mmCIF file of C-alpha atoms in Angstrom:
data_model
loop_
_atom_site.group_PDB
_atom_site.id
_atom_site.type_symbol
_atom_site.label_atom_id
_atom_site.label_comp_id
_atom_site.label_asym_id
_atom_site.label_seq_id
_atom_site.Cartn_x
_atom_site.Cartn_y
_atom_site.Cartn_z
ATOM 1 C CA UNK S 1 358.215 160.958 149.215
ATOM 2 C CA UNK S 2 359.334 157.853 147.349
ATOM 3 C CA UNK S 3 362.408 156.124 148.672
ATOM 4 C CA UNK S 4 364.281 153.989 146.187
ATOM 5 C CA UNK S 5 366.263 151.014 147.341
ATOM 6 C CA UNK S 6 368.428 148.340 145.751
ATOM 7 C CA UNK S 7 368.399 148.212 141.921
ATOM 8 C CA UNK S 8 365.923 151.027 141.715
ATOM 9 C CA UNK S 9 368.222 153.310 143.652
ATOM 10 C CA UNK S 10 371.267 152.389 141.605
ATOM 11 C CA UNK S 11 369.372 152.925 138.364
ATOM 12 C CA UNK S 12 368.078 156.277 139.547
ATOM 13 C CA UNK S 13 371.549 157.422 140.590
ATOM 14 C CA UNK S 14 373.105 156.266 137.310
ATOM 15 C CA UNK S 15 370.354 157.944 135.350
ATOM 16 C CA UNK S 16 370.804 161.172 137.259
ATOM 17 C CA UNK S 17 374.534 161.121 136.636
ATOM 18 C CA UNK S 18 374.099 160.486 132.908
ATOM 19 C CA UNK S 19 371.335 163.067 132.568
ATOM 20 C CA UNK S 20 373.317 165.550 134.579
ATOM 21 C CA UNK S 21 376.400 164.901 132.504
ATOM 22 C CA UNK S 22 374.468 165.295 129.252
ATOM 23 C CA UNK S 23 372.702 168.436 130.448
ATOM 24 C CA UNK S 24 375.837 170.122 131.781
ATOM 25 C CA UNK S 25 378.320 168.943 129.172
ATOM 26 C CA UNK S 26 379.189 172.145 127.279
ATOM 27 C CA UNK S 27 382.396 172.220 125.311
ATOM 28 C CA UNK S 28 384.084 175.588 125.612
ATOM 29 C CA UNK S 29 384.232 177.594 122.376
ATOM 30 C CA UNK S 30 387.530 177.754 120.535
ATOM 31 C CA UNK S 31 389.557 180.970 120.913
ATOM 32 C CA UNK S 32 388.226 182.006 117.535
ATOM 33 C CA UNK S 33 384.633 181.853 118.714
ATOM 34 C CA UNK S 34 384.644 183.543 122.091
ATOM 35 C CA UNK S 35 382.134 186.168 120.941
ATOM 36 C CA UNK S 36 378.944 185.368 119.079
ATOM 37 C CA UNK S 37 375.876 187.262 117.900
ATOM 38 C CA UNK S 38 372.992 187.084 120.339
ATOM 39 C CA UNK S 39 370.807 186.034 117.411
ATOM 40 C CA UNK S 40 372.390 183.771 114.789
ATOM 41 C CA UNK S 41 372.100 184.934 111.192
ATOM 42 C CA UNK S 42 373.295 183.348 107.978
ATOM 43 C CA UNK S 43 376.870 184.119 106.902
ATOM 44 C CA UNK S 44 377.111 187.108 104.604
ATOM 45 C CA UNK S 45 378.199 185.170 101.531
ATOM 46 C CA UNK S 46 375.257 182.787 101.840
ATOM 47 C CA UNK S 47 372.911 185.742 102.215
ATOM 48 C CA UNK S 48 374.244 187.209 98.976
ATOM 49 C CA UNK S 49 373.984 183.884 97.145
ATOM 50 C CA UNK S 50 370.337 183.819 98.151
ATOM 51 C CA UNK S 51 369.876 187.443 97.102
ATOM 52 C CA UNK S 52 371.006 186.566 93.584
ATOM 53 C CA UNK S 53 368.802 183.493 93.505
ATOM 54 C CA UNK S 54 365.750 185.420 94.665
ATOM 55 C CA UNK S 55 366.387 188.179 92.147
ATOM 56 C CA UNK S 56 366.569 185.591 89.373
ATOM 57 C CA UNK S 57 363.545 183.684 90.573
ATOM 58 C CA UNK S 58 361.338 186.752 90.885
ATOM 59 C CA UNK S 59 362.652 188.521 87.814
ATOM 60 C CA UNK S 60 363.210 191.781 89.667
ATOM 61 C CA UNK S 61 365.682 194.190 88.166
ATOM 62 C CA UNK S 62 366.736 195.746 91.463
ATOM 63 C CA UNK S 63 369.174 194.105 93.815
ATOM 64 C CA UNK S 64 367.421 192.849 96.913
ATOM 65 C CA UNK S 65 368.746 192.649 100.446
ATOM 66 C CA UNK S 66 367.654 190.119 103.074
ATOM 67 C CA UNK S 67 365.120 191.052 105.688
ATOM 68 C CA UNK S 68 366.027 188.212 108.039
ATOM 69 C CA UNK S 69 367.781 184.874 108.220
ATOM 70 C CA UNK S 70 368.104 181.966 110.580
ATOM 71 C CA UNK S 71 369.638 178.543 110.792
ATOM 72 C CA UNK S 72 367.128 175.835 109.930
ATOM 73 C CA UNK S 73 369.361 172.778 110.338
ATOM 74 C CA UNK S 74 372.947 171.854 111.075
ATOM 75 C CA UNK S 75 373.844 172.467 107.438
ATOM 76 C CA UNK S 76 371.365 175.011 106.129
ATOM 77 C CA UNK S 77 369.976 178.487 106.596
ATOM 78 C CA UNK S 78 366.815 180.211 105.470
ATOM 79 C CA UNK S 79 367.164 183.770 104.212
ATOM 80 C CA UNK S 80 364.025 185.844 103.788
ATOM 81 C CA UNK S 81 363.409 188.693 101.353
ATOM 82 C CA UNK S 82 360.530 191.087 100.822
ATOM 83 C CA UNK S 83 359.857 191.349 97.107
ATOM 84 C CA UNK S 84 356.873 193.277 95.827
ATOM 85 C CA UNK S 85 354.879 192.655 98.987
ATOM 86 C CA UNK S 86 355.696 188.949 99.062
ATOM 87 C CA UNK S 87 358.111 187.355 101.483
ATOM 88 C CA UNK S 88 360.384 184.968 99.620
ATOM 89 C CA UNK S 89 362.273 182.297 101.522
ATOM 90 C CA UNK S 90 365.566 181.015 100.193
ATOM 91 C CA UNK S 91 367.112 177.907 101.695
ATOM 92 C CA UNK S 92 370.864 177.556 101.248
ATOM 93 C CA UNK S 93 373.255 174.975 102.609
ATOM 94 C CA UNK S 94 376.596 175.729 104.210
ATOM 95 C CA UNK S 95 378.372 174.659 101.015
ATOM 96 C CA UNK S 96 376.699 177.532 99.179
ATOM 97 C CA UNK S 97 374.116 175.521 97.271
ATOM 98 C CA UNK S 98 370.742 177.240 97.005
ATOM 99 C CA UNK S 99 368.247 174.497 97.775
ATOM 100 C CA UNK S 100 365.002 176.347 97.177
ATOM 101 C CA UNK S 101 363.409 179.733 96.595
ATOM 102 C CA UNK S 102 359.701 180.019 97.291
ATOM 103 C CA UNK S 103 357.144 182.203 98.982
ATOM 104 C CA UNK S 104 357.536 181.930 102.719
ATOM 105 C CA UNK S 105 354.959 179.958 104.609
ATOM 106 C CA UNK S 106 352.501 182.225 106.416
ATOM 107 C CA UNK U 1 384.701 215.753 107.132
ATOM 108 C CA UNK U 2 386.799 218.597 105.823
ATOM 109 C CA UNK U 3 386.129 222.068 107.195
ATOM 110 C CA UNK U 4 388.323 223.751 104.620
ATOM 111 C CA UNK U 5 385.546 225.597 102.725
ATOM 112 C CA UNK U 6 382.552 227.634 103.880
ATOM 113 C CA UNK U 7 379.713 225.115 103.723
ATOM 114 C CA UNK U 8 376.314 225.939 102.308
ATOM 115 C CA UNK U 9 373.472 225.369 104.813
ATOM 116 C CA UNK U 10 372.591 221.870 103.453
ATOM 117 C CA UNK U 11 376.234 220.800 103.474
ATOM 118 C CA UNK U 12 376.633 222.197 106.980
ATOM 119 C CA UNK U 13 373.611 220.205 108.147
ATOM 120 C CA UNK U 14 374.994 217.158 106.416
ATOM 121 C CA UNK U 15 378.385 217.672 108.037
ATOM 122 C CA UNK U 16 376.809 218.162 111.444
ATOM 123 C CA UNK U 17 374.745 215.007 111.095
ATOM 124 C CA UNK U 18 377.792 213.157 109.831
ATOM 125 C CA UNK U 19 379.856 214.252 112.799
ATOM 126 C CA UNK U 20 377.094 213.183 115.124
ATOM 127 C CA UNK U 21 376.616 209.901 113.285
ATOM 128 C CA UNK U 22 380.253 208.964 113.473
ATOM 129 C CA UNK U 23 381.560 210.373 116.689
ATOM 130 C CA UNK U 24 378.899 210.069 119.385
ATOM 131 C CA UNK U 25 380.417 207.872 122.055
ATOM 132 C CA UNK U 26 378.650 206.783 125.183
ATOM 133 C CA UNK U 27 380.367 206.625 128.539
ATOM 134 C CA UNK U 28 382.130 203.383 129.500
ATOM 135 C CA UNK U 29 380.037 201.222 131.739
ATOM 136 C CA UNK U 30 376.683 202.411 130.369
ATOM 137 C CA UNK U 31 374.313 199.574 129.489
ATOM 138 C CA UNK U 32 373.353 199.083 125.856
ATOM 139 C CA UNK U 33 370.901 197.017 123.855
ATOM 140 C CA UNK U 34 373.158 194.000 123.402
ATOM 141 C CA UNK U 35 373.701 192.247 120.140
ATOM 142 C CA UNK U 36 376.724 190.115 121.021
ATOM 143 C CA UNK U 37 377.624 187.631 123.718
ATOM 144 C CA UNK U 38 381.013 186.593 125.090
ATOM 145 C CA UNK U 39 381.880 183.278 126.691
ATOM 146 C CA UNK U 40 382.771 183.665 130.354
ATOM 147 C CA UNK U 41 385.305 180.911 131.169
ATOM 148 C CA UNK U 42 384.696 181.230 134.904
ATOM 149 C CA UNK U 43 380.967 180.580 134.822
ATOM 150 C CA UNK U 44 381.143 178.739 131.463
ATOM 151 C CA UNK U 45 378.142 180.655 130.254
ATOM 152 C CA UNK U 46 377.489 183.173 127.527
ATOM 153 C CA UNK U 47 377.056 186.691 128.864
ATOM 154 C CA UNK U 48 376.297 190.019 127.287
ATOM 155 C CA UNK U 49 379.276 191.484 125.421
ATOM 156 C CA UNK U 50 378.856 195.168 126.151
ATOM 157 C CA UNK U 51 381.209 198.130 126.338
ATOM 158 C CA UNK U 52 382.369 197.229 129.823
ATOM 159 C CA UNK U 53 383.069 193.592 128.987
ATOM 160 C CA UNK U 54 384.784 194.562 125.750
ATOM 161 C CA UNK U 55 387.033 197.051 127.522
ATOM 162 C CA UNK U 56 387.901 194.506 130.207
ATOM 163 C CA UNK U 57 388.713 191.895 127.548
ATOM 164 C CA UNK U 58 390.905 194.353 125.671
ATOM 165 C CA UNK U 59 392.775 195.380 128.810
ATOM 166 C CA UNK U 60 393.284 191.767 129.846
ATOM 167 C CA UNK U 61 394.440 190.477 126.461
ATOM 168 C CA UNK U 62 395.916 193.550 124.827
ATOM 169 C CA UNK U 63 393.853 192.950 121.701
ATOM 170 C CA UNK U 64 390.318 192.433 120.445
ATOM 171 C CA UNK U 65 388.910 188.860 120.393
ATOM 172 C CA UNK U 66 390.624 186.636 117.836
ATOM 173 C CA UNK U 67 387.705 186.448 115.445
ATOM 174 C CA UNK U 68 387.783 190.221 114.964
ATOM 175 C CA UNK U 69 391.373 190.239 113.800
ATOM 176 C CA UNK U 70 392.064 190.673 110.125
ATOM 177 C CA UNK U 71 392.379 187.458 108.080
ATOM 178 C CA UNK U 72 391.703 185.918 104.682
ATOM 179 C CA UNK U 73 388.615 183.707 104.568
ATOM 180 C CA UNK U 74 386.649 181.717 102.053
ATOM 181 C CA UNK U 75 383.872 183.863 100.560
ATOM 182 C CA UNK U 76 381.599 182.477 97.867
ATOM 183 C CA UNK U 77 380.237 185.340 95.802
ATOM 184 C CA UNK U 78 379.660 186.702 92.326
ATOM 185 C CA UNK U 79 380.541 190.215 93.515
ATOM 186 C CA UNK U 80 383.657 191.627 91.903
ATOM 187 C CA UNK U 81 386.944 191.782 93.795
ATOM 188 C CA UNK U 82 387.181 195.149 95.479
ATOM 189 C CA UNK U 83 383.548 195.067 96.621
ATOM 190 C CA UNK U 84 382.983 195.637 100.325
ATOM 191 C CA UNK U 85 380.369 193.567 102.146
ATOM 192 C CA UNK U 86 379.398 194.602 105.665
ATOM 193 C CA UNK U 87 377.718 192.043 107.914
ATOM 194 C CA UNK U 88 376.417 194.260 110.680
ATOM 195 C CA UNK U 89 374.862 191.428 112.675
ATOM 196 C CA UNK U 90 378.081 189.447 112.949
ATOM 197 C CA UNK U 91 380.314 192.562 113.045
ATOM 198 C CA UNK U 92 382.469 191.715 110.041
ATOM 199 C CA UNK U 93 383.531 193.666 106.970
ATOM 200 C CA UNK U 94 384.630 191.658 103.950
ATOM 201 C CA UNK U 95 386.764 192.969 101.088
ATOM 202 C CA UNK U 96 386.146 190.598 98.200
ATOM 203 C CA UNK U 97 389.306 189.137 96.707
ATOM 204 C CA UNK U 98 389.888 186.878 93.694
ATOM 205 C CA UNK U 99 389.430 183.152 94.008
ATOM 206 C CA UNK U 100 386.272 183.116 96.164
ATOM 207 C CA UNK U 101 388.073 184.641 99.117
ATOM 208 C CA UNK U 102 387.836 187.838 101.085
ATOM 209 C CA UNK U 103 389.810 189.750 103.659
ATOM 210 C CA UNK U 104 387.678 189.805 106.770
ATOM 211 C CA UNK U 105 387.941 192.608 109.338
ATOM 212 C CA UNK U 106 386.221 193.038 112.693
ATOM 213 C CA UNK U 107 384.023 196.116 113.020
ATOM 214 C CA UNK U 108 381.785 198.107 115.353
ATOM 215 C CA UNK U 109 378.396 199.163 114.034
ATOM 216 C CA UNK U 110 375.378 201.299 114.862
ATOM 217 C CA UNK U 111 373.632 200.728 118.158
ATOM 218 C CA UNK U 112 370.023 199.606 118.323
ATOM 219 C CA UNK U 113 367.865 201.977 116.324
ATOM 220 C CA UNK U 114 370.840 203.345 114.411
ATOM 221 C CA UNK U 115 371.607 200.422 112.169
ATOM 222 C CA UNK U 116 370.939 200.592 108.471
ATOM 223 C CA UNK U 117 371.183 198.436 105.370
ATOM 224 C CA UNK U 118 371.694 199.330 101.744
ATOM 225 C CA UNK U 119 373.884 199.346 98.668
ATOM 226 C CA UNK U 120 376.131 202.385 98.405
ATOM 227 C CA UNK U 121 379.610 203.213 97.140
ATOM 228 C CA UNK U 122 382.792 204.861 98.320
ATOM 229 C CA UNK U 123 382.496 208.491 97.270
ATOM 230 C CA UNK U 124 385.801 209.767 98.649
ATOM 231 C CA UNK U 125 388.425 208.965 101.234
ATOM 232 C CA UNK U 126 390.571 210.888 103.710
ATOM 233 C CA UNK U 127 393.660 210.261 105.775
ATOM 234 C CA UNK U 128 393.622 211.414 109.401
ATOM 235 C CA UNK U 129 390.370 213.253 108.724
ATOM 236 C CA UNK U 130 389.201 216.346 110.573
ATOM 237 C CA UNK U 131 386.214 215.788 112.865
ATOM 238 C CA UNK U 132 383.772 218.656 113.467
ATOM 239 C CA UNK U 133 381.331 218.126 116.361
ATOM 240 C CA UNK U 134 377.713 219.129 115.821
ATOM 241 C CA UNK U 135 376.306 222.206 117.562
ATOM 242 C CA UNK U 136 374.333 220.127 120.069
ATOM 243 C CA UNK U 137 377.476 218.376 121.247
ATOM 244 C CA UNK U 138 379.422 221.629 121.443
ATOM 245 C CA UNK U 139 376.688 223.106 123.630
ATOM 246 C CA UNK U 140 376.687 220.288 126.184
ATOM 247 C CA UNK U 141 380.218 218.945 126.189
ATOM 248 C CA UNK U 142 383.233 221.164 126.969
ATOM 249 C CA UNK U 143 385.515 218.537 125.489
ATOM 250 C CA UNK U 144 383.681 218.870 122.177
ATOM 251 C CA UNK U 145 383.373 222.671 122.452
ATOM 252 C CA UNK U 146 387.102 223.150 122.086
ATOM 253 C CA UNK U 147 386.840 221.467 118.673
ATOM 254 C CA UNK U 148 384.022 223.656 117.385
ATOM 255 C CA UNK U 149 386.146 224.578 114.373
ATOM 256 C CA UNK U 150 387.198 221.021 113.757
ATOM 257 C CA UNK U 151 389.477 218.589 115.541
ATOM 258 C CA UNK U 152 392.604 217.946 113.502
ATOM 259 C CA UNK U 153 393.306 214.406 112.482
ATOM 260 C CA UNK U 154 395.294 212.399 114.986
ATOM 261 C CA UNK U 155 395.270 209.441 117.383
ATOM 262 C CA UNK U 156 392.516 210.925 119.575
ATOM 263 C CA UNK U 157 390.267 211.957 116.697
ATOM 264 C CA UNK U 158 386.998 209.968 116.727
ATOM 265 C CA UNK U 159 387.370 209.179 113.024
ATOM 266 C CA UNK U 160 390.776 207.629 113.512
ATOM 267 C CA UNK U 161 393.427 207.147 110.851
ATOM 268 C CA UNK U 162 391.263 206.998 107.718
ATOM 269 C CA UNK U 163 387.703 207.596 106.594
ATOM 270 C CA UNK U 164 385.855 206.134 103.627
ATOM 271 C CA UNK U 165 382.822 208.302 102.847
ATOM 272 C CA UNK U 166 379.780 206.389 101.657
ATOM 273 C CA UNK U 167 377.693 207.873 98.859
ATOM 274 C CA UNK U 168 374.507 206.949 97.118
ATOM 275 C CA UNK U 169 374.986 208.193 93.614
ATOM 276 C CA UNK U 170 376.549 211.605 94.096
ATOM 277 C CA UNK U 171 374.976 212.240 97.501
ATOM 278 C CA UNK U 172 376.790 211.814 100.772
ATOM 279 C CA UNK U 173 374.875 209.346 102.942
ATOM 280 C CA UNK U 174 376.521 210.814 106.119
ATOM 281 C CA UNK U 175 377.815 207.335 106.903
ATOM 282 C CA UNK U 176 381.515 206.474 106.909
ATOM 283 C CA UNK U 177 383.765 203.541 107.431
ATOM 284 C CA UNK U 178 386.462 204.947 109.695
ATOM 285 C CA UNK U 179 389.106 204.224 112.275
ATOM 286 C CA UNK U 180 388.721 204.786 115.979
ATOM 287 C CA UNK U 181 390.677 205.569 119.155
ATOM 288 C CA UNK U 182 388.545 202.890 120.863
ATOM 289 C CA UNK U 183 389.772 199.581 119.408
ATOM 290 C CA UNK U 184 387.921 197.587 122.068
ATOM 291 C CA UNK U 185 384.593 198.447 120.444
ATOM 292 C CA UNK U 186 384.998 195.875 117.686
ATOM 293 C CA UNK U 187 382.111 193.430 117.937
ATOM 294 C CA UNK U 188 379.885 196.037 119.552
ATOM 295 C CA UNK U 189 376.906 198.019 118.344
ATOM 296 C CA UNK U 190 377.645 201.464 119.777
ATOM 297 C CA UNK U 191 377.844 204.060 117.028
ATOM 298 C CA UNK U 192 375.196 206.273 115.498
ATOM 299 C CA UNK U 193 375.393 204.373 112.237
ATOM 300 C CA UNK U 194 378.976 204.541 111.041
ATOM 301 C CA UNK U 195 381.173 201.505 110.694
ATOM 302 C CA UNK U 196 384.319 201.660 112.799
ATOM 303 C CA UNK U 197 387.506 199.638 112.534
ATOM 304 C CA UNK U 198 390.755 199.549 114.448
ATOM 305 C CA UNK U 199 393.237 201.955 112.914
ATOM 306 C CA UNK U 200 395.562 199.280 111.552
ATOM 307 C CA UNK U 201 392.649 197.708 109.711
ATOM 308 C CA UNK U 202 391.219 200.916 108.251
ATOM 309 C CA UNK U 203 394.698 201.845 107.041
ATOM 310 C CA UNK U 204 394.956 198.428 105.387
ATOM 311 C CA UNK U 205 391.487 198.665 103.857
ATOM 312 C CA UNK U 206 392.085 202.232 102.681
ATOM 313 C CA UNK U 207 395.224 201.078 100.863
ATOM 314 C CA UNK U 208 393.283 198.441 98.962
ATOM 315 C CA UNK U 209 389.991 200.076 97.982
ATOM 316 C CA UNK U 210 389.166 202.477 95.178
ATOM 317 C CA UNK U 211 386.779 205.411 95.074
ATOM 318 C CA UNK U 212 383.635 204.120 93.461
ATOM 319 C CA UNK U 213 383.862 200.667 95.044
ATOM 320 C CA UNK U 214 380.504 199.069 95.750
ATOM 321 C CA UNK U 215 379.562 198.648 99.406
ATOM 322 C CA UNK U 216 376.762 196.262 100.424
ATOM 323 C CA UNK U 217 375.555 196.748 103.991
ATOM 324 C CA UNK U 218 373.686 193.776 105.448
ATOM 325 C CA UNK U 219 372.013 194.388 108.767
ATOM 326 C CA UNK U 220 368.918 192.435 109.581
ATOM 327 C CA UNK U 221 366.392 194.258 111.665
ATOM 328 C CA UNK U 222 367.568 197.635 110.402
ATOM 329 C CA UNK U 223 365.814 200.008 108.056
ATOM 330 C CA UNK U 224 366.924 200.306 104.459
ATOM 331 C CA UNK U 225 368.852 203.494 103.792
ATOM 332 C CA UNK U 226 366.471 206.001 102.268
ATOM 333 C CA UNK U 227 368.688 209.037 102.055
ATOM 334 C CA UNK U 228 369.179 211.974 104.387
#
């Protein structure tokens, strides 16, 4: 067992307090967000924006629905579609701008 | 579903499946495959939001969680006003409005294995609809047996105040958007595929929608609707 004394002890204690504070600091959700999905998906309107973009990009005549979606950054989601045996990935930001439509990485 | 006429065998089967799809309710306290979480202020952790938790929340607050209450929200879409968008994963139903907005309602959806996705339309509507339990339910449940000829519409009817019947083309999908006598189930995945709303909300939605309105059901992880 290592016993810290003097500056080493103070540093260790301060570090533990900061680390503990950072690890435990969880702001409570607002009253409007007390329930959440267990798995985060893209908002419905962003999913539909991507659906239109994928339909245009692939030239399909039928409306397509997403197979899955997930948040990929603080400001963007990826929405995935199965089109003719190919999985297409659409990236859309939270402002509703479709950033890309391309075959998903395998 | 109306029991006014003598149904042909296919319609009877459809009606039976519809009744089962919309009105099967599991006992309070039974564990479910969970799709939502609720923040527990005592432990400051996210815990499973199941039937028991939802009922406790409703009893404690007298209402469903704030986010499931009806409101106007921003909604960026090219879909025409009057289109209904159902987000089954987040338990919201959107009625598209002009100006890139929508009225958002909280909903309950199908439990694990009973979800579905697709593009359908409103084929017909009903106020205080009759509910007819399927034969299997009548056989095992005395409470259902007394309604073998159809439970009249009313506050205890599983379909609630209104029902919007979802069709694909001219064929009844067996799925409905309907009210419920269990308002605490908003935000839960408990039904056999139907979309349920609190009665005030289904009355509001019913007053705004038209037969023929397009309904887009988004539910990731669920099978695409392929017909009955």
